[in-house]
Amino acid sequence: MPKVFLKTYGCQMNERDSEAVAAQLVSRGYALTESESDADVVLLNTCSVRDAAELKAVGKMKFLAADFRKQKRKVVLGFMGCMAQARGRGLLEEMPQVNLVIGTQKSHKMADYLDAALAGKALQVCDIAEEVGSQSKVHEHLSVLPGGEAPVSAFVSIMQGCNQYCTFCIVPQTRGMERSRSIEEIVAEARALVAQGIREITLLGQIVTSFGRREIPEKDGKSAFVQLIEAVHDIEGLERIRFTAPHPKGFGEDLIEAYGRLAKLCPSAHIPIQSGSDRILKLMHRGYTAERCLEIIAKLRRVHPSLGLTTDIIAGFPGETEEDFEQTLALVRAAEFDNAYLFKYSPRQGTPAAEMPGQVSQEDKESRHARMLELVNAIAARRYEQLVGTEVQVLVEGPSKRNSARLTGRTRCNKIVVFEGSDRHRGQVLDLKIDRAGAFTLYGDPAWVNLE
Ligand code: 5AD
């Protein structure tokens, strides 16, 4: 049984693609391994969204190639995902030991390529769609979850691609145009997952709020996305629904209202603001203003005062002045996010922003990033601290990564809680009292765990 070491870089979309490839390989007689030291195949599922992500994957592959060569081990090496799609054959030229470069819309053929490579048939193969168009189907979950312990939470891909064309973003180039699955197909998949014990489903896509907007007409003032949430909400045995990633412009009245009406829809939202300067937002082609973001957040908090809120921010977009950046700081202060993913702008080849005047120096990017991080951490620390002494509902996911003697789960507002309990609590919803807050982690009081 050939062993595959599969490592994933980047977004949850990639995590989901890796799950699908893992399931495909397992069903074809491959085994997954946790370590490259006993692997027959190394597959890196890559990300192109920033240069740093590309450098990491390339660095890892070069290191492994050299190491395997030194050990005289023959290991099949492959790239998949966005960087494979964007750089194609160039990767084979740069790293002659690499055997496979498989684009974002070709990973359903991975087992065939590995079979051939292990049989020594094809030394180097590059299979990427010439054009990442709308022809490829959105992949589905296979009915068997790959190995290991039964997970409690699963991603369901509802759409692929993106038509927003944010000027900084490479995704339209690597993942193609928006295409959505049908509500029936998604519900059937979600139902099958729930039947296997999944309690929480995260609807996944590049911009989920654009789901089906061309194919599925509005019904009673409800967008296709809200209709989808309602249909998934009807699945018996499903405990929680989340989605990622939305676009701020997708938070219409129908979605905000759904948060109050649909009990399984968790009170947490990721609202990627990117910047707090309207001038920069326009240059980014984002389609909203800072004020509109605050309005959405205020409306959501009116529905759920305890709403969990996260965001994405880019520091140092071309043309960003100190004043623009201060407007972003001001928006972050006003919004009070629980956490934020902070990025230094990274020029991506072929995107409009890479050619814009006023590229910001690395030094300024670093210092703005650091100042933003300090602000985000201070706000987060205060907000996490405020939860000490409160009672929260936790869906138990399993042993904590840091300390396997303890359990971990998430609150409805999407905060991680670590507490004492045993493995039989996995998949259960427990009421816990929070007795301590750490950095982006809450600790529960075991006295409140219902041990029966
Ligand atoms: N540079 C920096 N950050 C970027 N992101 C996307 N493209 C870039 C880029 N070129 C960030 C955005 C997006 C997140 C997934 O990655 O904040 O929301």
Short mmCIF file of C-alpha atoms and ligand atoms in Angstrom, two decimals:
data_model
loop_
_atom_site.label_atom_id
_atom_site.label_comp_id
_atom_site.label_asym_id
_atom_site.label_seq_id
_atom_site.Cartn_x
_atom_site.Cartn_y
_atom_site.Cartn_z
CA MET A 1 0.00 0.00 0.00
CA PRO A 2 1.83 3.17 -1.11
CA LYS A 3 1.98 5.86 1.54
CA VAL A 4 1.16 9.47 0.73
CA PHE A 5 2.27 12.50 2.72
CA LEU A 6 -0.13 15.29 1.81
CA LYS A 7 0.58 18.78 3.11
CA THR A 8 -1.79 21.70 2.63
CA TYR A 9 -0.94 25.39 2.42
CA GLY A 10 -3.37 28.29 2.46
CA CYS A 11 -7.11 28.52 2.70
CA GLN A 12 -9.94 26.26 3.82
CA MET A 13 -10.74 25.70 0.17
CA ASN A 14 -7.39 23.98 -0.10
CA GLU A 15 -8.06 21.99 3.08
CA ARG A 16 -11.27 20.79 1.49
CA ASP A 17 -9.53 19.92 -1.80
CA SER A 18 -6.94 17.96 0.16
CA GLU A 19 -9.70 16.04 1.96
CA ALA A 20 -11.22 15.15 -1.39
CA VAL A 21 -7.87 14.01 -2.81
CA ALA A 22 -7.15 12.05 0.38
CA ALA A 23 -10.50 10.27 0.13
CA GLN A 24 -9.90 9.54 -3.55
CA LEU A 25 -6.45 8.09 -2.84
CA VAL A 26 -7.65 6.00 0.11
CA SER A 27 -10.43 4.53 -2.00
CA ARG A 28 -7.78 3.60 -4.60
CA GLY A 29 -5.65 1.67 -2.14
CA TYR A 30 -3.29 4.37 -0.93
CA ALA A 31 -2.60 5.09 2.74
CA LEU A 32 -2.00 8.52 4.22
CA THR A 33 1.02 9.09 6.40
CA GLU A 34 1.71 11.82 8.93
CA SER A 35 5.38 12.04 8.13
CA GLU A 36 7.49 12.36 5.01
CA SER A 37 10.03 9.89 6.45
CA ASP A 38 8.06 6.81 5.39
CA ALA A 39 6.26 8.31 2.39
CA ASP A 40 6.30 6.90 -1.12
CA VAL A 41 4.59 10.02 -2.40
CA VAL A 42 4.80 13.64 -1.24
CA LEU A 43 2.03 15.95 -2.42
CA LEU A 44 2.02 19.64 -1.59
CA ASN A 45 -1.30 21.40 -2.05
CA THR A 46 -0.16 24.94 -2.66
CA CYS A 47 -1.46 28.47 -2.28
CA SER A 48 -0.69 31.49 -4.47
CA VAL A 49 -2.51 34.22 -2.66
CA ARG A 50 0.70 35.73 -1.33
CA ASP A 51 4.35 35.29 -2.24
CA ALA A 52 5.18 33.97 1.23
CA ALA A 53 2.85 31.00 0.74
CA GLU A 54 4.55 30.13 -2.55
CA LEU A 55 8.02 30.44 -1.04
CA LYS A 56 7.07 28.09 1.78
CA ALA A 57 5.88 25.33 -0.53
CA VAL A 58 8.81 25.69 -2.93
CA GLY A 59 11.25 25.73 0.00
CA LYS A 60 9.71 22.58 1.45
CA MET A 61 9.82 20.75 -1.88
CA LYS A 62 13.45 21.70 -2.53
CA PHE A 63 14.44 20.59 0.95
CA LEU A 64 12.66 17.25 0.57
CA ALA A 65 14.04 16.65 -2.92
CA ALA A 66 17.60 17.17 -1.67
CA ASP A 67 16.99 15.04 1.41
CA PHE A 68 15.49 12.13 -0.54
CA ARG A 69 18.33 12.28 -3.01
CA LYS A 70 20.87 12.12 -0.20
CA GLN A 71 19.07 9.12 1.29
CA LYS A 72 18.82 7.53 -2.17
CA ARG A 73 15.07 7.18 -1.68
CA LYS A 74 12.79 7.23 -4.68
CA VAL A 75 9.78 9.27 -3.72
CA VAL A 76 7.16 10.62 -6.12
CA LEU A 77 6.94 14.40 -5.69
CA GLY A 78 3.90 16.41 -6.72
CA PHE A 79 2.45 19.90 -6.56
CA MET A 80 -1.28 20.55 -6.70
CA GLY A 81 -3.46 23.61 -6.00
CA CYS A 82 -3.21 27.26 -6.95
CA MET A 83 0.56 27.57 -7.39
CA ALA A 84 0.56 24.46 -9.59
CA GLN A 85 -2.17 26.11 -11.66
CA ALA A 86 -0.45 29.49 -11.85
CA ARG A 87 3.14 28.33 -12.49
CA GLY A 88 2.58 25.03 -14.32
CA ARG A 89 5.52 23.58 -16.19
CA GLY A 90 7.84 26.24 -14.79
CA LEU A 91 7.84 24.31 -11.52
CA LEU A 92 9.15 21.18 -13.28
CA GLU A 93 11.92 23.22 -14.86
CA GLU A 94 12.87 24.83 -11.57
CA MET A 95 12.75 21.53 -9.68
CA PRO A 96 13.68 18.67 -12.02
CA GLN A 97 13.06 16.08 -9.31
CA VAL A 98 9.37 16.98 -9.17
CA ASN A 99 7.16 14.50 -11.03
CA LEU A 100 3.69 16.01 -11.01
CA VAL A 101 2.15 19.45 -11.35
CA ILE A 102 -1.63 19.09 -11.20
CA GLY A 103 -3.85 22.16 -11.59
CA THR A 104 -6.86 23.17 -9.52
CA GLN A 105 -9.34 21.52 -11.86
CA LYS A 106 -7.45 18.28 -12.42
CA SER A 107 -7.04 16.87 -8.93
CA HIS A 108 -9.87 14.37 -9.47
CA LYS A 109 -7.35 12.47 -11.62
CA MET A 110 -4.67 12.40 -8.93
CA ALA A 111 -4.88 8.62 -8.27
CA ASP A 112 -4.32 7.88 -11.98
CA TYR A 113 -1.27 10.12 -12.05
CA LEU A 114 0.16 8.57 -8.90
CA ASP A 115 -0.42 5.04 -10.20
CA ALA A 116 1.51 5.92 -13.35
CA ALA A 117 4.29 7.73 -11.52
CA LEU A 118 4.80 4.86 -9.06
CA ALA A 119 4.88 2.40 -11.95
CA GLY A 120 7.73 4.51 -13.30
CA LYS A 121 5.75 5.33 -16.41
CA ALA A 122 5.81 9.08 -16.59
CA LEU A 123 8.81 10.93 -15.30
CA GLN A 124 7.23 14.38 -15.33
CA VAL A 125 3.63 15.35 -15.94
CA CYS A 126 2.04 18.77 -15.94
CA ASP A 127 -1.75 18.79 -16.20
CA ILE A 128 -3.36 22.16 -15.73
CA ALA A 129 -6.45 23.56 -17.40
CA GLU A 130 -5.34 25.95 -20.15
CA GLU A 131 -8.01 28.28 -19.03
CA VAL A 132 -9.63 28.05 -15.64
CA GLY A 133 -13.12 28.39 -17.01
CA SER A 134 -16.53 27.27 -15.97
CA GLN A 135 -16.38 23.80 -17.46
CA SER A 136 -15.16 21.90 -14.44
CA LYS A 137 -17.66 20.55 -12.01
CA VAL A 138 -17.52 21.49 -8.35
CA HIS A 139 -16.20 18.41 -6.56
CA GLU A 140 -18.23 16.48 -4.04
CA HIS A 141 -17.48 14.74 -0.82
CA LEU A 142 -16.93 11.07 -1.28
CA SER A 143 -19.26 9.17 0.99
CA VAL A 144 -16.40 7.85 3.13
CA LEU A 145 -14.45 10.22 5.31
CA PRO A 146 -10.75 9.32 5.12
CA GLY A 147 -9.35 7.33 8.05
CA GLY A 148 -8.64 8.52 11.56
CA GLU A 149 -11.14 9.51 14.19
CA ALA A 150 -14.64 10.50 13.25
CA PRO A 151 -14.74 14.25 12.77
CA VAL A 152 -17.54 16.36 14.21
CA SER A 153 -17.36 19.20 11.73
CA ALA A 154 -17.09 19.15 7.93
CA PHE A 155 -16.76 21.56 5.05
CA VAL A 156 -19.12 21.34 2.11
CA SER A 157 -18.02 23.08 -1.04
CA ILE A 158 -20.99 24.98 -2.49
CA MET A 159 -19.25 26.85 -5.29
CA GLN A 160 -15.90 27.38 -6.94
CA GLY A 161 -14.16 30.35 -8.43
CA CYS A 162 -14.70 34.06 -8.10
CA ASN A 163 -15.96 36.90 -10.32
CA GLN A 164 -15.24 39.78 -8.00
CA TYR A 165 -11.86 40.69 -9.49
CA CYS A 166 -10.44 42.44 -6.47
CA THR A 167 -7.38 44.13 -7.95
CA PHE A 168 -4.96 42.47 -5.51
CA CYS A 169 -6.19 38.93 -5.91
CA ILE A 170 -4.89 36.06 -8.02
CA VAL A 171 -7.82 33.72 -7.35
CA PRO A 172 -9.79 34.41 -10.57
CA GLN A 173 -6.64 33.29 -12.42
CA THR A 174 -6.11 30.13 -10.41
CA ARG A 175 -9.66 29.03 -9.67
CA GLY A 176 -11.65 30.45 -12.55
CA MET A 177 -15.11 31.91 -12.77
CA GLU A 178 -17.90 31.41 -10.25
CA ARG A 179 -19.89 28.25 -10.57
CA SER A 180 -22.34 26.94 -8.02
CA ARG A 181 -23.70 23.51 -7.24
CA SER A 182 -27.44 22.97 -6.97
CA ILE A 183 -29.16 23.28 -3.59
CA GLU A 184 -30.39 19.67 -3.92
CA GLU A 185 -26.89 18.34 -4.48
CA ILE A 186 -25.45 20.28 -1.54
CA VAL A 187 -28.27 19.21 0.78
CA ALA A 188 -27.83 15.57 -0.24
CA GLU A 189 -24.13 15.75 0.57
CA ALA A 190 -24.75 17.50 3.87
CA ARG A 191 -27.40 14.91 4.77
CA ALA A 192 -24.97 12.07 4.05
CA LEU A 193 -22.34 13.71 6.26
CA VAL A 194 -24.84 14.14 9.11
CA ALA A 195 -25.78 10.48 8.74
CA GLN A 196 -22.08 9.68 9.31
CA GLY A 197 -22.04 11.67 12.54
CA ILE A 198 -21.13 15.18 11.39
CA ARG A 199 -22.79 17.77 13.66
CA GLU A 200 -21.51 20.99 12.16
CA ILE A 201 -21.31 21.99 8.50
CA THR A 202 -19.39 24.91 7.11
CA LEU A 203 -20.58 25.98 3.68
CA LEU A 204 -17.46 26.77 1.73
CA GLY A 205 -16.64 28.89 -1.29
CA GLN A 206 -14.55 31.81 -2.43
CA ILE A 207 -17.47 34.22 -1.97
CA VAL A 208 -20.34 32.15 -0.57
CA THR A 209 -22.74 35.09 -0.47
CA SER A 210 -22.66 35.09 -4.30
CA PHE A 211 -23.89 31.49 -4.33
CA GLY A 212 -26.27 30.73 -7.20
CA ARG A 213 -26.96 34.36 -7.89
CA ARG A 214 -27.14 33.79 -11.65
CA GLU A 215 -28.79 30.38 -11.61
CA ILE A 216 -31.28 30.53 -8.73
CA PRO A 217 -33.87 33.33 -8.63
CA GLU A 218 -34.72 35.19 -5.44
CA LYS A 219 -37.68 33.73 -3.58
CA ASP A 220 -39.79 35.85 -1.20
CA GLY A 221 -37.00 38.40 -1.11
CA LYS A 222 -34.46 35.73 -0.20
CA SER A 223 -31.22 35.30 -2.11
CA ALA A 224 -30.11 31.88 -3.37
CA PHE A 225 -27.60 31.74 -0.50
CA VAL A 226 -30.26 32.25 2.18
CA GLN A 227 -32.46 29.66 0.45
CA LEU A 228 -29.52 27.26 0.66
CA ILE A 229 -29.00 27.92 4.37
CA GLU A 230 -32.70 27.29 4.98
CA ALA A 231 -32.55 23.99 3.09
CA VAL A 232 -29.48 22.82 5.06
CA HIS A 233 -31.12 24.04 8.27
CA ASP A 234 -33.93 21.52 7.71
CA ILE A 235 -31.56 18.56 8.02
CA GLU A 236 -32.42 16.64 11.12
CA GLY A 237 -29.51 15.85 13.42
CA LEU A 238 -27.45 18.77 12.17
CA GLU A 239 -26.54 21.02 15.07
CA ARG A 240 -24.68 23.97 13.58
CA ILE A 241 -24.24 25.78 10.28
CA ARG A 242 -21.40 28.14 9.43
CA PHE A 243 -20.13 29.58 6.19
CA THR A 244 -16.91 31.02 4.84
CA ALA A 245 -15.97 33.26 3.17
CA PRO A 246 -18.68 35.84 2.59
CA HIS A 247 -18.24 39.24 0.95
CA PRO A 248 -19.42 42.29 2.92
CA LYS A 249 -21.69 43.24 0.03
CA GLY A 250 -23.49 39.91 0.51
CA PHE A 251 -24.86 40.85 3.95
CA GLY A 252 -28.29 41.93 2.76
CA GLU A 253 -31.37 42.18 4.99
CA ASP A 254 -32.33 38.59 4.11
CA LEU A 255 -29.07 37.17 5.48
CA ILE A 256 -29.09 39.36 8.58
CA GLU A 257 -32.66 38.32 9.28
CA ALA A 258 -31.71 34.66 8.77
CA TYR A 259 -29.21 34.96 11.64
CA GLY A 260 -32.06 35.73 13.98
CA ARG A 261 -34.50 33.21 12.59
CA LEU A 262 -32.44 30.08 11.96
CA ALA A 263 -31.29 28.63 15.26
CA LYS A 264 -28.60 26.40 13.75
CA LEU A 265 -26.92 29.29 11.97
CA CYS A 266 -24.13 30.17 14.39
CA PRO A 267 -23.78 33.78 15.55
CA SER A 268 -20.39 34.37 14.05
CA ALA A 269 -19.33 36.16 10.89
CA HIS A 270 -16.13 36.69 8.99
CA ILE A 271 -16.38 40.08 7.34
CA PRO A 272 -13.24 40.72 5.30
CA ILE A 273 -12.93 44.51 5.27
CA GLN A 274 -9.41 44.60 3.72
CA SER A 275 -9.12 48.36 4.40
CA GLY A 276 -10.90 51.16 6.22
CA SER A 277 -10.14 53.80 3.59
CA ASP A 278 -12.87 54.32 1.01
CA ARG A 279 -10.29 55.50 -1.47
CA ILE A 280 -8.28 52.28 -1.10
CA LEU A 281 -11.42 50.13 -1.09
CA LYS A 282 -12.27 51.65 -4.46
CA LEU A 283 -8.79 50.93 -5.82
CA MET A 284 -9.18 47.38 -4.53
CA HIS A 285 -12.50 47.07 -6.37
CA ARG A 286 -14.28 45.94 -3.22
CA GLY A 287 -17.68 47.54 -3.78
CA TYR A 288 -18.40 48.88 -0.27
CA THR A 289 -17.35 51.65 2.09
CA ALA A 290 -16.07 51.58 5.66
CA GLU A 291 -19.38 53.03 6.83
CA ARG A 292 -21.31 50.23 5.14
CA CYS A 293 -19.16 47.67 7.00
CA LEU A 294 -19.99 49.29 10.34
CA GLU A 295 -23.66 49.34 9.43
CA ILE A 296 -23.66 45.60 8.66
CA ILE A 297 -21.83 44.86 11.90
CA ALA A 298 -24.27 47.00 13.92
CA LYS A 299 -27.23 45.21 12.37
CA LEU A 300 -25.75 41.77 13.05
CA ARG A 301 -25.01 42.73 16.66
CA ARG A 302 -28.58 43.92 17.07
CA VAL A 303 -29.67 40.39 16.12
CA HIS A 304 -26.92 38.70 18.20
CA PRO A 305 -25.16 40.94 20.75
CA SER A 306 -22.61 38.18 21.39
CA LEU A 307 -21.76 37.80 17.70
CA GLY A 308 -18.25 36.46 17.00
CA LEU A 309 -16.59 38.66 14.44
CA THR A 310 -13.39 38.24 12.42
CA THR A 311 -11.91 39.96 9.40
CA ASP A 312 -9.08 40.09 6.85
CA ILE A 313 -6.94 43.19 6.43
CA ILE A 314 -4.24 44.02 3.91
CA ALA A 315 -1.55 46.50 4.97
CA GLY A 316 0.36 48.44 2.34
CA PHE A 317 -1.88 48.16 -0.70
CA PRO A 318 -0.43 50.35 -3.51
CA GLY A 319 -1.10 54.03 -2.86
CA GLU A 320 -1.98 53.47 0.82
CA THR A 321 -0.89 56.55 2.75
CA GLU A 322 -0.42 56.91 6.48
CA GLU A 323 -3.84 58.58 6.56
CA ASP A 324 -5.51 55.68 4.72
CA PHE A 325 -3.91 53.29 7.14
CA GLU A 326 -5.14 55.29 10.12
CA GLN A 327 -8.65 54.99 8.72
CA THR A 328 -8.21 51.22 8.78
CA LEU A 329 -7.06 51.40 12.41
CA ALA A 330 -10.15 53.49 13.16
CA LEU A 331 -12.47 50.99 11.49
CA VAL A 332 -10.88 48.14 13.45
CA ARG A 333 -11.33 50.08 16.70
CA ALA A 334 -14.97 50.79 15.89
CA ALA A 335 -15.79 47.27 14.72
CA GLU A 336 -14.13 45.49 17.67
CA PHE A 337 -13.20 42.30 15.90
CA ASP A 338 -12.51 39.19 17.95
CA ASN A 339 -9.67 38.34 15.61
CA ALA A 340 -8.25 39.51 12.32
CA TYR A 341 -6.05 37.90 9.71
CA LEU A 342 -3.48 40.51 8.77
CA PHE A 343 -1.58 40.46 5.51
CA LYS A 344 1.14 42.56 4.01
CA TYR A 345 0.22 43.38 0.45
CA SER A 346 2.02 40.99 -1.89
CA PRO A 347 2.07 41.87 -5.60
CA ARG A 348 0.73 38.98 -7.68
CA GLN A 349 1.71 38.72 -11.29
CA GLY A 350 -1.11 39.49 -13.71
CA THR A 351 -3.27 41.36 -11.18
CA PRO A 352 -4.03 45.07 -11.70
CA ALA A 353 -2.70 46.16 -8.30
CA ALA A 354 0.75 44.77 -9.07
CA GLU A 355 1.03 47.43 -11.80
CA MET A 356 -0.41 50.31 -9.78
CA PRO A 357 1.71 53.33 -8.91
CA GLY A 358 2.66 54.04 -5.32
CA GLN A 359 3.84 50.58 -4.29
CA VAL A 360 4.47 50.75 -0.55
CA SER A 361 7.95 50.00 0.80
CA GLN A 362 8.54 46.74 2.64
CA GLU A 363 9.49 48.76 5.69
CA ASP A 364 6.14 50.59 5.76
CA LYS A 365 4.23 47.36 5.18
CA GLU A 366 6.04 45.77 8.11
CA SER A 367 5.46 48.66 10.47
CA ARG A 368 1.76 49.04 9.58
CA HIS A 369 1.30 45.30 9.93
CA ALA A 370 2.94 45.41 13.37
CA ARG A 371 0.83 48.35 14.54
CA MET A 372 -2.34 46.67 13.32
CA LEU A 373 -1.38 43.43 15.03
CA GLU A 374 -0.90 45.24 18.32
CA LEU A 375 -4.33 46.87 18.05
CA VAL A 376 -6.08 43.65 17.03
CA ASN A 377 -4.46 41.72 19.87
CA ALA A 378 -5.39 44.36 22.44
CA ILE A 379 -9.05 44.41 21.35
CA ALA A 380 -9.16 40.61 21.20
CA ALA A 381 -7.65 40.25 24.67
CA ARG A 382 -10.32 42.55 26.07
CA ARG A 383 -13.13 40.75 24.29
CA TYR A 384 -11.93 37.29 25.33
CA GLU A 385 -11.50 38.51 28.91
CA GLN A 386 -15.11 39.70 28.91
CA LEU A 387 -16.24 36.10 28.42
CA VAL A 388 -14.68 34.92 31.68
CA GLY A 389 -17.47 33.99 34.06
CA THR A 390 -20.04 33.51 31.30
CA GLU A 391 -21.63 30.27 30.26
CA VAL A 392 -21.10 29.07 26.71
CA GLN A 393 -22.32 26.20 24.58
CA VAL A 394 -19.48 24.12 23.17
CA LEU A 395 -19.58 21.51 20.43
CA VAL A 396 -16.87 19.05 21.45
CA GLU A 397 -14.44 18.32 18.62
CA GLY A 398 -11.93 16.00 20.32
CA PRO A 399 -8.61 16.06 22.17
CA SER A 400 -6.79 19.39 22.28
CA LYS A 401 -3.80 19.56 19.92
CA ARG A 402 -1.52 21.03 22.56
CA ASN A 403 -2.56 18.75 25.38
CA SER A 404 -4.26 15.53 24.39
CA ALA A 405 -5.43 14.96 27.97
CA ARG A 406 -7.86 17.85 27.50
CA LEU A 407 -10.72 18.38 25.10
CA THR A 408 -11.32 21.16 22.67
CA GLY A 409 -14.45 22.54 21.09
CA ARG A 410 -15.93 25.74 19.77
CA THR A 411 -18.52 28.10 21.12
CA ARG A 412 -21.40 29.12 18.88
CA CYS A 413 -19.48 32.36 18.34
CA ASN A 414 -16.56 30.30 17.00
CA LYS A 415 -14.12 30.65 19.87
CA ILE A 416 -11.94 27.72 20.85
CA VAL A 417 -12.46 26.38 24.36
CA VAL A 418 -10.15 23.90 26.11
CA PHE A 419 -11.54 21.93 29.05
CA GLU A 420 -11.47 18.63 30.86
CA GLY A 421 -13.61 15.73 29.75
CA SER A 422 -13.26 12.43 28.02
CA ASP A 423 -13.38 11.23 24.46
CA ARG A 424 -16.98 10.08 24.82
CA HIS A 425 -17.96 13.75 24.85
CA ARG A 426 -16.85 14.10 21.25
CA GLY A 427 -19.72 15.38 19.14
CA GLN A 428 -21.74 16.46 22.17
CA VAL A 429 -22.92 19.95 22.94
CA LEU A 430 -21.87 20.92 26.47
CA ASP A 431 -22.60 23.98 28.58
CA LEU A 432 -19.38 25.22 30.10
CA LYS A 433 -18.46 28.07 32.35
CA ILE A 434 -15.44 30.02 31.15
CA ASP A 435 -12.92 30.48 33.93
CA ARG A 436 -9.92 31.84 32.10
CA ALA A 437 -8.98 33.49 28.82
CA GLY A 438 -5.67 33.02 27.03
CA ALA A 439 -4.53 34.24 23.63
CA PHE A 440 -7.46 33.42 21.35
CA THR A 441 -8.38 30.46 23.57
CA LEU A 442 -10.88 30.13 26.39
CA TYR A 443 -10.58 27.64 29.25
CA GLY A 444 -13.66 26.02 30.71
CA ASP A 445 -14.49 25.09 34.23
CA PRO A 446 -14.74 21.29 34.42
CA ALA A 447 -17.17 21.57 37.34
CA TRP A 448 -19.70 22.67 34.79
CA VAL A 449 -19.17 19.73 32.49
CA ASN A 450 -22.08 17.40 32.54
CA LEU A 451 -20.12 14.18 32.93
CA GLU A 452 -23.09 11.87 32.67
N1 5AD B 1 -1.58 40.39 -0.84
C1 5AD B 1 -1.89 40.32 0.47
N2 5AD B 1 -3.00 39.74 0.93
C2 5AD B 1 -3.84 39.21 0.03
N3 5AD B 1 -5.00 38.56 0.18
C3 5AD B 1 -5.45 38.20 -1.03
N4 5AD B 1 -4.60 38.59 -1.97
C4 5AD B 1 -3.58 39.23 -1.34
C5 5AD B 1 -2.39 39.86 -1.78
N5 5AD B 1 -2.08 39.95 -3.06
C6 5AD B 1 -5.64 38.36 1.48
C7 5AD B 1 -7.01 39.06 1.55
C8 5AD B 1 -7.96 37.90 1.48
C9 5AD B 1 -7.17 36.81 2.15
C10 5AD B 1 -7.64 35.43 1.90
O1 5AD B 1 -5.87 36.99 1.66
O2 5AD B 1 -7.12 39.71 2.80
O3 5AD B 1 -9.19 38.16 2.13
#
